[in-house]
mmCIF file of C-alpha atoms in Angstrom:
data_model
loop_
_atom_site.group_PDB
_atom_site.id
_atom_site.type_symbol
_atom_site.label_atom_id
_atom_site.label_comp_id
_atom_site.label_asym_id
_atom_site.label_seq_id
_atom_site.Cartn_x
_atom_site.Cartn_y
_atom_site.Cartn_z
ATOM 1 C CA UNK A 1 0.000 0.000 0.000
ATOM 2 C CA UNK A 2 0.975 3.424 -0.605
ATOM 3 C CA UNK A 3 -0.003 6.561 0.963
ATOM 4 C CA UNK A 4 -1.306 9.960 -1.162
ATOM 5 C CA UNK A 5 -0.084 13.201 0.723
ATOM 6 C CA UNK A 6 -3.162 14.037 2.322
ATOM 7 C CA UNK A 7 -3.493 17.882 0.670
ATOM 8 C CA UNK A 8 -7.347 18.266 1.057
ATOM 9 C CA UNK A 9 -8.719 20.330 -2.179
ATOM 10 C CA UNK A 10 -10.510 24.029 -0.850
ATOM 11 C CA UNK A 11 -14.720 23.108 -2.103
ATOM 12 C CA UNK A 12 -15.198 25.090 -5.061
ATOM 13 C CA UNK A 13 -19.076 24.834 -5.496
ATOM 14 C CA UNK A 14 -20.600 25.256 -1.593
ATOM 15 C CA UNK A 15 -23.229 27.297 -3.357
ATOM 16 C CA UNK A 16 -24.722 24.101 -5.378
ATOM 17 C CA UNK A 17 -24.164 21.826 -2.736
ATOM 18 C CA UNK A 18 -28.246 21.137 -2.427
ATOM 19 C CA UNK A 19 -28.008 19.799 -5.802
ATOM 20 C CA UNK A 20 -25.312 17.889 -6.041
ATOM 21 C CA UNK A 21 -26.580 15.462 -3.970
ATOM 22 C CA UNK A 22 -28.814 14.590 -6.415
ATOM 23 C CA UNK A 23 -25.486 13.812 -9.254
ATOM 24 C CA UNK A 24 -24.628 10.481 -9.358
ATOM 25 C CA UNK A 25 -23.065 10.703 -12.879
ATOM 26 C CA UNK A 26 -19.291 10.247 -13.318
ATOM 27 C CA UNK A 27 -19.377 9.567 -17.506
ATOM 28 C CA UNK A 28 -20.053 8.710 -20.530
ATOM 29 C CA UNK A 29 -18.933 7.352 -24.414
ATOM 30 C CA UNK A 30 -20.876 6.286 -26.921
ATOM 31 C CA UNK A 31 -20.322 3.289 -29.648
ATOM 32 C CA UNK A 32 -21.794 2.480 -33.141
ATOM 33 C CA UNK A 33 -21.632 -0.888 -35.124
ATOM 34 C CA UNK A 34 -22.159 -0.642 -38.739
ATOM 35 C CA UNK A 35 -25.462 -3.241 -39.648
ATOM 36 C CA UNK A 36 -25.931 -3.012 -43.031
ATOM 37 C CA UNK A 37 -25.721 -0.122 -45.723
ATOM 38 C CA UNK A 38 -26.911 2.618 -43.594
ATOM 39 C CA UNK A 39 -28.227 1.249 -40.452
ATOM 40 C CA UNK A 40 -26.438 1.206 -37.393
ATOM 41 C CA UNK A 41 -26.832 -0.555 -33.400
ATOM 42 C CA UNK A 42 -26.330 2.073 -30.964
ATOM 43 C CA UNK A 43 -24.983 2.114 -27.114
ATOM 44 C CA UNK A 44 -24.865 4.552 -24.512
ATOM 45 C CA UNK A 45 -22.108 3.998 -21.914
ATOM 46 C CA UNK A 46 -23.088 6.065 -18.611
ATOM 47 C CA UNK A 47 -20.801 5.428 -15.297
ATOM 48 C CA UNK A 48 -22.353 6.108 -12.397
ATOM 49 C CA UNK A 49 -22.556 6.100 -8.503
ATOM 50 C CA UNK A 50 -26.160 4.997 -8.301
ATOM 51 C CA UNK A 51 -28.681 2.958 -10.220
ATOM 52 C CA UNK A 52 -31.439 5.310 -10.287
ATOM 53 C CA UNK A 53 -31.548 6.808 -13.902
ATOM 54 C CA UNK A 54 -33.986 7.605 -16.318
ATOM 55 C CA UNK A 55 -34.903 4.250 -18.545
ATOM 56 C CA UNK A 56 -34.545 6.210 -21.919
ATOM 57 C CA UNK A 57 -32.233 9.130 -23.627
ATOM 58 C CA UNK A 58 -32.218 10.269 -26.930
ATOM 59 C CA UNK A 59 -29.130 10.487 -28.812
ATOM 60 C CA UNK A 60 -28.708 12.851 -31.526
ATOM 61 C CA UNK A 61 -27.881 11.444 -34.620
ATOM 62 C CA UNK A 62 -26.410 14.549 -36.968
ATOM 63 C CA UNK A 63 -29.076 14.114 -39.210
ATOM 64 C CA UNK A 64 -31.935 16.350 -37.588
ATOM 65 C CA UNK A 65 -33.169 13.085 -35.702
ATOM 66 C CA UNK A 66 -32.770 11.184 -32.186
ATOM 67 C CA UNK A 67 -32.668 7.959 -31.640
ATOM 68 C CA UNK A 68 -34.450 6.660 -28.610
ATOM 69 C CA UNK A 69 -31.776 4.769 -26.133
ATOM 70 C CA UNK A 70 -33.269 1.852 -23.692
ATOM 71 C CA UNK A 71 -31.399 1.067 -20.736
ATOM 72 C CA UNK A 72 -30.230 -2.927 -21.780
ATOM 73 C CA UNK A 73 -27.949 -3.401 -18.735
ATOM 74 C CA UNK A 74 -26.288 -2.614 -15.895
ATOM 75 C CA UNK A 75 -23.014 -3.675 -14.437
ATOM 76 C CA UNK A 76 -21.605 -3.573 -11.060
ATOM 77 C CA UNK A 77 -17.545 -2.252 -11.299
ATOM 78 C CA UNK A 78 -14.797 -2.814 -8.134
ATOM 79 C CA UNK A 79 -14.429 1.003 -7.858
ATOM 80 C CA UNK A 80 -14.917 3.452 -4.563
ATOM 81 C CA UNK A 81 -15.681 6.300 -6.977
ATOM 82 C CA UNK A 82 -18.402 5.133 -9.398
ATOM 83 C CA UNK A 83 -19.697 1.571 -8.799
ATOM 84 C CA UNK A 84 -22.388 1.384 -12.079
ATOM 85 C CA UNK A 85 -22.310 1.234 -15.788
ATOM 86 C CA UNK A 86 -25.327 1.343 -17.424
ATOM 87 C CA UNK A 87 -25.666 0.134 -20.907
ATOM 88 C CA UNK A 88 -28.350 1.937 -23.092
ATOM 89 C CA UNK A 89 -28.943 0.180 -26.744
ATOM 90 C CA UNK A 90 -30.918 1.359 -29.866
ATOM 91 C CA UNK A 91 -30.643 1.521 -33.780
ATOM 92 C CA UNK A 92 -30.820 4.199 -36.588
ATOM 93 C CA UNK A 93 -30.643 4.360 -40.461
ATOM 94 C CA UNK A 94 -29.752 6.981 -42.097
ATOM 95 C CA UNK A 95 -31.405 8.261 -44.971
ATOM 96 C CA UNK A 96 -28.511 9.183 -46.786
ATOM 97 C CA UNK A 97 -24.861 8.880 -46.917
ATOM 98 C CA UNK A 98 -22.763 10.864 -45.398
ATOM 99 C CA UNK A 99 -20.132 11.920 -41.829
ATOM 100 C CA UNK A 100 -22.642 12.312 -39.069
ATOM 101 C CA UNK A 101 -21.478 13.755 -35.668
ATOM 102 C CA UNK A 102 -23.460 12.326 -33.043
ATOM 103 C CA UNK A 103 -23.814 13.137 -29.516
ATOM 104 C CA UNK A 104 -26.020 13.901 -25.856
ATOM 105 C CA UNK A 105 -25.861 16.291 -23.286
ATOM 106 C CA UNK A 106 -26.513 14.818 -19.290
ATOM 107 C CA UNK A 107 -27.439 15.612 -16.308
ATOM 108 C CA UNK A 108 -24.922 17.998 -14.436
ATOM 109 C CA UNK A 109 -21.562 16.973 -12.750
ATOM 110 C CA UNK A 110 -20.869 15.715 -9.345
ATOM 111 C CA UNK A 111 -19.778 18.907 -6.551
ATOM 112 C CA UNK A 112 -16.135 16.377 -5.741
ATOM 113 C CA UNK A 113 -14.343 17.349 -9.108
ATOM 114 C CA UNK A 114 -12.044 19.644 -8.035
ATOM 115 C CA UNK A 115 -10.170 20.780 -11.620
ATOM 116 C CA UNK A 116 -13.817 22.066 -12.966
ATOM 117 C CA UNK A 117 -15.224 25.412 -12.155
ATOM 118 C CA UNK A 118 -18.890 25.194 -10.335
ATOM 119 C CA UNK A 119 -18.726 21.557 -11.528
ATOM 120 C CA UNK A 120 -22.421 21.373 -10.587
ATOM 121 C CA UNK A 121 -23.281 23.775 -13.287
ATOM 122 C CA UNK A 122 -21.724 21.915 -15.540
ATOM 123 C CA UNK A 123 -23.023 19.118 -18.014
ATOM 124 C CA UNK A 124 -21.195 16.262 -19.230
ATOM 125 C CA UNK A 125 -21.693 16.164 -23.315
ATOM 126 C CA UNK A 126 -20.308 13.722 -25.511
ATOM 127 C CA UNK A 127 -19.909 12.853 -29.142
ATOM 128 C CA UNK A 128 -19.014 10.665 -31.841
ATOM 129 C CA UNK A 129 -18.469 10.168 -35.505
ATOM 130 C CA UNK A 130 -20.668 7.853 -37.957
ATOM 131 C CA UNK A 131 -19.279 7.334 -41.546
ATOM 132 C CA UNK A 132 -21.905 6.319 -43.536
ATOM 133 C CA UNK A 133 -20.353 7.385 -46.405
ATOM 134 C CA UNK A 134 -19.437 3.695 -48.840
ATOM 135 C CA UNK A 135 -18.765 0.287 -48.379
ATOM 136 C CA UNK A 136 -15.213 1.642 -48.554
ATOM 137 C CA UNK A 137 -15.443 3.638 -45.758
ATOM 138 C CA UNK A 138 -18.621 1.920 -43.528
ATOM 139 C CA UNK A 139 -17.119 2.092 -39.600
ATOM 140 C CA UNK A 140 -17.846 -0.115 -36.626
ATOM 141 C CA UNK A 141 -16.198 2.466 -33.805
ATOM 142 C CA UNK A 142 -13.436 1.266 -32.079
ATOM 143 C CA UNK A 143 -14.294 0.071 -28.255
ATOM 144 C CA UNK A 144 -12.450 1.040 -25.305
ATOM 145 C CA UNK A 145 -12.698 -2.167 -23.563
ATOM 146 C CA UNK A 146 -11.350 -1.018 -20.086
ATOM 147 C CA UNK A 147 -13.947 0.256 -17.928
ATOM 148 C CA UNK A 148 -13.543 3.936 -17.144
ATOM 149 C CA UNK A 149 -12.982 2.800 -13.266
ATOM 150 C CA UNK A 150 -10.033 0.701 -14.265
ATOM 151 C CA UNK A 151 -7.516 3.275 -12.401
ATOM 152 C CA UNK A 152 -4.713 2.379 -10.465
ATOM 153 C CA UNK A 153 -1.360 3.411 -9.092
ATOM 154 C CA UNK A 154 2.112 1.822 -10.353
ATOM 155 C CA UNK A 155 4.423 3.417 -7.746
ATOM 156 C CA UNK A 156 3.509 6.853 -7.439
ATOM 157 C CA UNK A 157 2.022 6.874 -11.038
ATOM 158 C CA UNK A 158 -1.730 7.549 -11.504
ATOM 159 C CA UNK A 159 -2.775 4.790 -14.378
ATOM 160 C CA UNK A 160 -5.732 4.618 -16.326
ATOM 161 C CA UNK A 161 -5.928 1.785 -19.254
ATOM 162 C CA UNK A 162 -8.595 2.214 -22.086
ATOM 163 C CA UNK A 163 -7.105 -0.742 -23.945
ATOM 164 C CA UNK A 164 -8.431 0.239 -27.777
ATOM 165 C CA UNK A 165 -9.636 -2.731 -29.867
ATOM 166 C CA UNK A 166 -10.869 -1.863 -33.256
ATOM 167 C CA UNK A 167 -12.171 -4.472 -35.286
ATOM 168 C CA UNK A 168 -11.830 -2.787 -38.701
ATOM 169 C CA UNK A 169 -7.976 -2.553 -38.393
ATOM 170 C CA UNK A 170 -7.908 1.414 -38.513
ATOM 171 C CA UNK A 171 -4.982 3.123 -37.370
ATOM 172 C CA UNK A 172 -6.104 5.018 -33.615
ATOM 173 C CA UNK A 173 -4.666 8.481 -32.574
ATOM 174 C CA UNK A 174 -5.486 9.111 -28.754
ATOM 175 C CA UNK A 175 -5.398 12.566 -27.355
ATOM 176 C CA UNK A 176 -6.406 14.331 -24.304
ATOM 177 C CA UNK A 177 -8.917 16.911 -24.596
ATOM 178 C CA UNK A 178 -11.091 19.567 -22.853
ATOM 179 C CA UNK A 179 -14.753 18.317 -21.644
ATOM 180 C CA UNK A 180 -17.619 19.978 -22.837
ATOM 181 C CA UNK A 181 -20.431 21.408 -20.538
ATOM 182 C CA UNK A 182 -23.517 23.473 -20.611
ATOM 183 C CA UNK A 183 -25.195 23.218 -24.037
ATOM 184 C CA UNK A 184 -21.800 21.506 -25.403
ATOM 185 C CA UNK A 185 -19.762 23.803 -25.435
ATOM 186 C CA UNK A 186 -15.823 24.197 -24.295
ATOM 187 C CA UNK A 187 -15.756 24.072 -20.779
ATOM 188 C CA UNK A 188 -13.893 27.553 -19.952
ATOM 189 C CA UNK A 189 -11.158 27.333 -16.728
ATOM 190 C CA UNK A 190 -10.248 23.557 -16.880
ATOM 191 C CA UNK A 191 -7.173 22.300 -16.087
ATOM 192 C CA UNK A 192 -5.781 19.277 -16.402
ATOM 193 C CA UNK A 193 -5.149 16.826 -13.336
ATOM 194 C CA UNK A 194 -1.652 17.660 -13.163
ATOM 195 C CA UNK A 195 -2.125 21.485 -13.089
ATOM 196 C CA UNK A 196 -3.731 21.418 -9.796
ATOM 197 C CA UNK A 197 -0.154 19.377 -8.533
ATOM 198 C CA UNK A 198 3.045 21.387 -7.888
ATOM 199 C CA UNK A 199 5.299 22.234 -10.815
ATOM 200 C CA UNK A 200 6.907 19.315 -12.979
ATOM 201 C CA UNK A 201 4.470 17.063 -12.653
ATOM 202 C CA UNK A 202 2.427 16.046 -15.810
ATOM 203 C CA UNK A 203 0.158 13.947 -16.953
ATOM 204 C CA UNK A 204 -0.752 12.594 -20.417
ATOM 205 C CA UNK A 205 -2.584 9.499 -22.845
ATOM 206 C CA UNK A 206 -0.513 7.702 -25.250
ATOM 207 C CA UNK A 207 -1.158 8.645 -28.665
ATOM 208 C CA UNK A 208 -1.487 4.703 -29.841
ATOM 209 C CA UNK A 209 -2.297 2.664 -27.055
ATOM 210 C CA UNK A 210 -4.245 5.286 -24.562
ATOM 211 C CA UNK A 211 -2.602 4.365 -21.894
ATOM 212 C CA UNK A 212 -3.168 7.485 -19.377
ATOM 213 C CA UNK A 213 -0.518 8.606 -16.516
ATOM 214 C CA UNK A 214 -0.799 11.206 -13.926
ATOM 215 C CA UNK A 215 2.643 11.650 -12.660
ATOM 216 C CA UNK A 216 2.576 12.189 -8.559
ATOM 217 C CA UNK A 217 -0.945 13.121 -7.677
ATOM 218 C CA UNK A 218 -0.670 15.898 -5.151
ATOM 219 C CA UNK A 219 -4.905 16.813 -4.268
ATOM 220 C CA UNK A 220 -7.016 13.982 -3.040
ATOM 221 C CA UNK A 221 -10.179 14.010 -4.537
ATOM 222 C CA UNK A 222 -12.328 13.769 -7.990
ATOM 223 C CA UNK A 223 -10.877 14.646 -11.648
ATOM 224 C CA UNK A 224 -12.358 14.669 -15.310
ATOM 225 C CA UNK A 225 -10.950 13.704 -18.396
ATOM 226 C CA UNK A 226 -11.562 13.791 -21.862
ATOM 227 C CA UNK A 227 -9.623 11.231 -24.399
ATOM 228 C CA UNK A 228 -10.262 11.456 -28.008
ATOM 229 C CA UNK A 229 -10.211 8.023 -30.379
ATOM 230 C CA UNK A 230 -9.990 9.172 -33.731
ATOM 231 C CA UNK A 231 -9.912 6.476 -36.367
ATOM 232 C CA UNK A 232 -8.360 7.048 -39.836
ATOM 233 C CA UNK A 233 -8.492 4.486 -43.134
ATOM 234 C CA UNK A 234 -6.035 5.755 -45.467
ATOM 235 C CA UNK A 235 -5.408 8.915 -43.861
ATOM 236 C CA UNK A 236 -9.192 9.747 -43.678
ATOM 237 C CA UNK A 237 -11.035 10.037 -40.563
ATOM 238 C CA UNK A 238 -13.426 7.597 -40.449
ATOM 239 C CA UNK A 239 -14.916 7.724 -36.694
ATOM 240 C CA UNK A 240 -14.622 9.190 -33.562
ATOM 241 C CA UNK A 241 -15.341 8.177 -29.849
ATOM 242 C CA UNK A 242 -14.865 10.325 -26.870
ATOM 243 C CA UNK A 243 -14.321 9.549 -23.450
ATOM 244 C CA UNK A 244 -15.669 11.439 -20.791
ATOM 245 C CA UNK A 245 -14.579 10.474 -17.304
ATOM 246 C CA UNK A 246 -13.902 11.200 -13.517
ATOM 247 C CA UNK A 247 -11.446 9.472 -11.147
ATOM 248 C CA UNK A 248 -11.045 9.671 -7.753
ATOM 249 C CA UNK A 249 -8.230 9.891 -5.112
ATOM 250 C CA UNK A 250 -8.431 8.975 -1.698
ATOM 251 C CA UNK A 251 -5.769 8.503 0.998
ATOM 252 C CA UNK A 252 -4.295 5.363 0.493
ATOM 253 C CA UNK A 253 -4.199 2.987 -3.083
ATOM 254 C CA UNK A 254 -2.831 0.132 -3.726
ATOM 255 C CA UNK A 255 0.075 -0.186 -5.805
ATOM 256 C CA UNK A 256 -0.498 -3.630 -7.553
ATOM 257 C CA UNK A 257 -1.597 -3.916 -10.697
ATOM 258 C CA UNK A 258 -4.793 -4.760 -10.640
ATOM 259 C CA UNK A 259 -6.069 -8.275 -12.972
ATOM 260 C CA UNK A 260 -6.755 -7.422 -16.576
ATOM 261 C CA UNK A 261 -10.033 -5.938 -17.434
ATOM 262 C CA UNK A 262 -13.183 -7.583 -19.019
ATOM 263 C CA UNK A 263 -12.972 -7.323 -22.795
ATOM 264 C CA UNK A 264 -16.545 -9.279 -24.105
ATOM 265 C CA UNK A 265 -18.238 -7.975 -27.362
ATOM 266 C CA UNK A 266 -19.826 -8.751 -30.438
ATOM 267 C CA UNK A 267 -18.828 -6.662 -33.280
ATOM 268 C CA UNK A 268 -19.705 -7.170 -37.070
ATOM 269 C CA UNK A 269 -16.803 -7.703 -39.261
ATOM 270 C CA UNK A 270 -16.585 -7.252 -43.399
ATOM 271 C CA UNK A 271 -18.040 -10.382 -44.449
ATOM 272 C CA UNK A 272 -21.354 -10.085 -44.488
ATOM 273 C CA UNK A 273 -23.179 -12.126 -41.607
ATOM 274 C CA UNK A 274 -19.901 -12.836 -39.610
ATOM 275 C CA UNK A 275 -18.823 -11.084 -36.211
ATOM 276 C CA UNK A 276 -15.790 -10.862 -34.442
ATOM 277 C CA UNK A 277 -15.360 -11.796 -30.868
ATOM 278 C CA UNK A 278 -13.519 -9.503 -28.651
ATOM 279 C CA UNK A 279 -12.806 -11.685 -25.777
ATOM 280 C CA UNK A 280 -10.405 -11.903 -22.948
ATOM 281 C CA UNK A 281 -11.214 -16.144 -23.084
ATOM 282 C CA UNK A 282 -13.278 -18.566 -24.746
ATOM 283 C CA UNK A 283 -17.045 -17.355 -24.516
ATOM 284 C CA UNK A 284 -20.281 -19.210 -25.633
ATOM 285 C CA UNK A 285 -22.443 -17.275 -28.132
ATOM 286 C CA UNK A 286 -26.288 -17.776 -27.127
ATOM 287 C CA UNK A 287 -28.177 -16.491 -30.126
ATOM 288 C CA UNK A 288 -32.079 -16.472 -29.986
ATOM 289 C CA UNK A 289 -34.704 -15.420 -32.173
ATOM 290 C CA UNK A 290 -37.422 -12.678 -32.388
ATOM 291 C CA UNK A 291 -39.616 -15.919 -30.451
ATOM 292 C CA UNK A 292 -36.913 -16.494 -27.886
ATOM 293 C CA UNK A 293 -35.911 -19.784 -29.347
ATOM 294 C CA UNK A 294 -32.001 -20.328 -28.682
ATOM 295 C CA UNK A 295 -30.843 -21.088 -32.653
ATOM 296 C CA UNK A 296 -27.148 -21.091 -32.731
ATOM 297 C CA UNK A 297 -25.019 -21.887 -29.174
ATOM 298 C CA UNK A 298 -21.538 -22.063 -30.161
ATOM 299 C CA UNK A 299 -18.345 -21.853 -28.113
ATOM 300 C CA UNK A 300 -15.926 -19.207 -29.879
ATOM 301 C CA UNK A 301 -12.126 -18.597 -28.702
ATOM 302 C CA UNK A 302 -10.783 -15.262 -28.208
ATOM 303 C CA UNK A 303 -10.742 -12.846 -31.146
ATOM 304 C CA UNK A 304 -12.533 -15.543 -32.638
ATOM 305 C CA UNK A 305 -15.638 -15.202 -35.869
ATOM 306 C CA UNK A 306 -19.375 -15.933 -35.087
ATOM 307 C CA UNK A 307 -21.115 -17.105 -39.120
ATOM 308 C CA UNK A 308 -24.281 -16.425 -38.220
ATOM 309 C CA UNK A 309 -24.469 -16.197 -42.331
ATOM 310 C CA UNK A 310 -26.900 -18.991 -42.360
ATOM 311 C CA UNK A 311 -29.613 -17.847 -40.450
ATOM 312 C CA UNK A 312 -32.903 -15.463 -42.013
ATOM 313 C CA UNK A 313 -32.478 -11.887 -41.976
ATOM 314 C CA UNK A 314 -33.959 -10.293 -39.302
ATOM 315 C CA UNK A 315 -33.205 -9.012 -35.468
ATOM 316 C CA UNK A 316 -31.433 -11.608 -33.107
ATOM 317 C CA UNK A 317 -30.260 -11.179 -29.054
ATOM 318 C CA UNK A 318 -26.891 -12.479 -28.608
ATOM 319 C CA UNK A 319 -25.854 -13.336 -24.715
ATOM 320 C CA UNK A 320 -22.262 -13.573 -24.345
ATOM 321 C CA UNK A 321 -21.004 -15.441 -21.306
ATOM 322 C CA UNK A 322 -16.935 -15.663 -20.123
ATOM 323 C CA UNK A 323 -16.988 -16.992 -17.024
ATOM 324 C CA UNK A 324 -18.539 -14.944 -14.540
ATOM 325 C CA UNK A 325 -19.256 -12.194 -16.879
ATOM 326 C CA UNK A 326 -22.259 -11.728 -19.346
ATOM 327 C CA UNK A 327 -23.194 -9.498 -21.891
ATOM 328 C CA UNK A 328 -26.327 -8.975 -24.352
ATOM 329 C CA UNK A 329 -26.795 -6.937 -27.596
ATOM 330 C CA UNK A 330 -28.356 -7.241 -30.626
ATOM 331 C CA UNK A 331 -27.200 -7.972 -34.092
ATOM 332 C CA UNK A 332 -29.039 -7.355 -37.100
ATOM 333 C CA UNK A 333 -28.905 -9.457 -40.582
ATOM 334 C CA UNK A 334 -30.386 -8.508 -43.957
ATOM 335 C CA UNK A 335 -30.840 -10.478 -46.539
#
């Protein structure tokens, strides 16, 4: 175990404090898996410290239309600072081709981030980039498959791991960024973690593997960061995921690395009716029908292909199971 210096951070929102009780939210991405020609599956990543959240959002879509977002799922996370992620799904087609940015504004912050101004009055906002543009260019985003609460210390290094996986094969640049707020726009007076720490410290994300390190954390208490994913196919970009997140310091961490994270999805590949498995082990693929009935239950190693070719078009639920952990989506096939 290590100890933090205990430098307590001076409350910058007092005023608010009435309604920050009622802020559970810590963050946010979104994801998009290209269907077929311009339809796309939809989820809604939110992180927070309780389960009591509206069933439904609506996610702008860049085209002048939302796309209603059902809470699917919610999983339980190891962490002291947000202990929920809950998993909102939906679809949308577009009605032409085209780049589509796509976003939501949420709720307002929690009153514990210390390097945001009034962080109560502040929204969290995030976006995204859909090309719909060819089958040259079609674009599953790439998934961070760390959770946002998979933080920890390697000797007096602050680490987050968003472990990128991108099933298309497009090159990734990672960069840290400023979060948005009220309305979406650029939050004004944010600083990064490492500005509230004495001079020479820094912190900083990888620009290929976004791998993020906060050199000697000085404050205890709650930060926000934003990390970019920008995809490119032959130098064009091609899709875009943000990360908006907070992470929390208390008095003591532990300085082992903790076990590596869950990485379980289903994610269409370029042959039509086949999906890749992104897997940390061998998982079995449940696939049911529109009538419940179970029609393909295959075992597929890690990084694996699900041919689901065979079956009718139509809308199927796929429950992934790796050991102790489960997942569900839905795939789509059109014949």
């Amino acid at each position: 175990m290590r100890t933090l210096p205990v430098v307590a951070a001076l409350a910058t929102s007092s005023l608010f404090s009435a309604s920050a009780s009622a802020s559970h939210l810590c963050g946010a991405e979104i994801y998009h898996d290209h269907m077929t020609a311009l339809m796309y599956n939809l989820e809604l990543h939110i992180y927070a410290s309780s389960t009591i959240n509206p069933s439904t959002y609506n996610l702008e879509m860049g085209d002048g239309n939302t796309a209603p977002m059902t809470l699917a799922q919610i999983d339980t996370l190891p962490s002291f600072c947000c202990s929920y992620r809950l998993i909102y799904t939906g679809q949308h087609t577009y009605a032409a081709a085209g780049q589509y940015p796509i976003g939501i504004e949420l709720s307002v912050r929690s009153a514990d981030v210390i390097n945001i101004p009034f962080p109560t009055n502040q929204s969290i906002c995030v976006r995204g980039i859909i090309n719909a543009s060819s089958p040259f260019t079609y674009n599953s985003s790439v998934r961070l498959t760390s959770p946002q609460t998979y933080v920890y210390f390697n000797g007096n290094t602050l680490i987050h791991e968003t472990t990128p996986v991108d099933a298309d094969g497009d090159s990734l640049a990672i960069t840290l960024g400023t979060p948005s707020g009220n309305f979406c726009n650029v939050m004004l007076g944010y600083d990064m973690p490492h500005e509230l720490s004495p001079p020479g410290d820094t912190s900083w994300v990888d620009l290929s593997s976004g791998l993020f390190q906060f050199q000697d954390p000085f404050i205890i208490g709650a930060y926000v960061i934003l990390i970019n994913v920008n995809e490119y196919r032959n130098g064009t970009l091609v899709g875009r995921v943000q990360r908006d997140m907070k992470f929390c310091l208390n008095g003591t961490t532990s300085a082992d690395v903790p076990p590596a994270p869950e990485q379980l999805a289903l994610v269409p590949i370029s042959t039509p009716g086949h999906f890749g498995l992104l897997a940390s082990g061998p998982a079995v693929c449940s696939v049911m029908d529109a009538a419940g009935r179970v029609v393909v239950n295959e075992l597929v190693r890690p990084q694996g292909t699900l041919d689901l070719s065979a079956l009718p078009g139509g809308a199927y639920t796929v429950v992934l199971a790796n050991g102790p952990s489960t997942r569900t989506q839905s795939v789509a096939l059109v014949r």
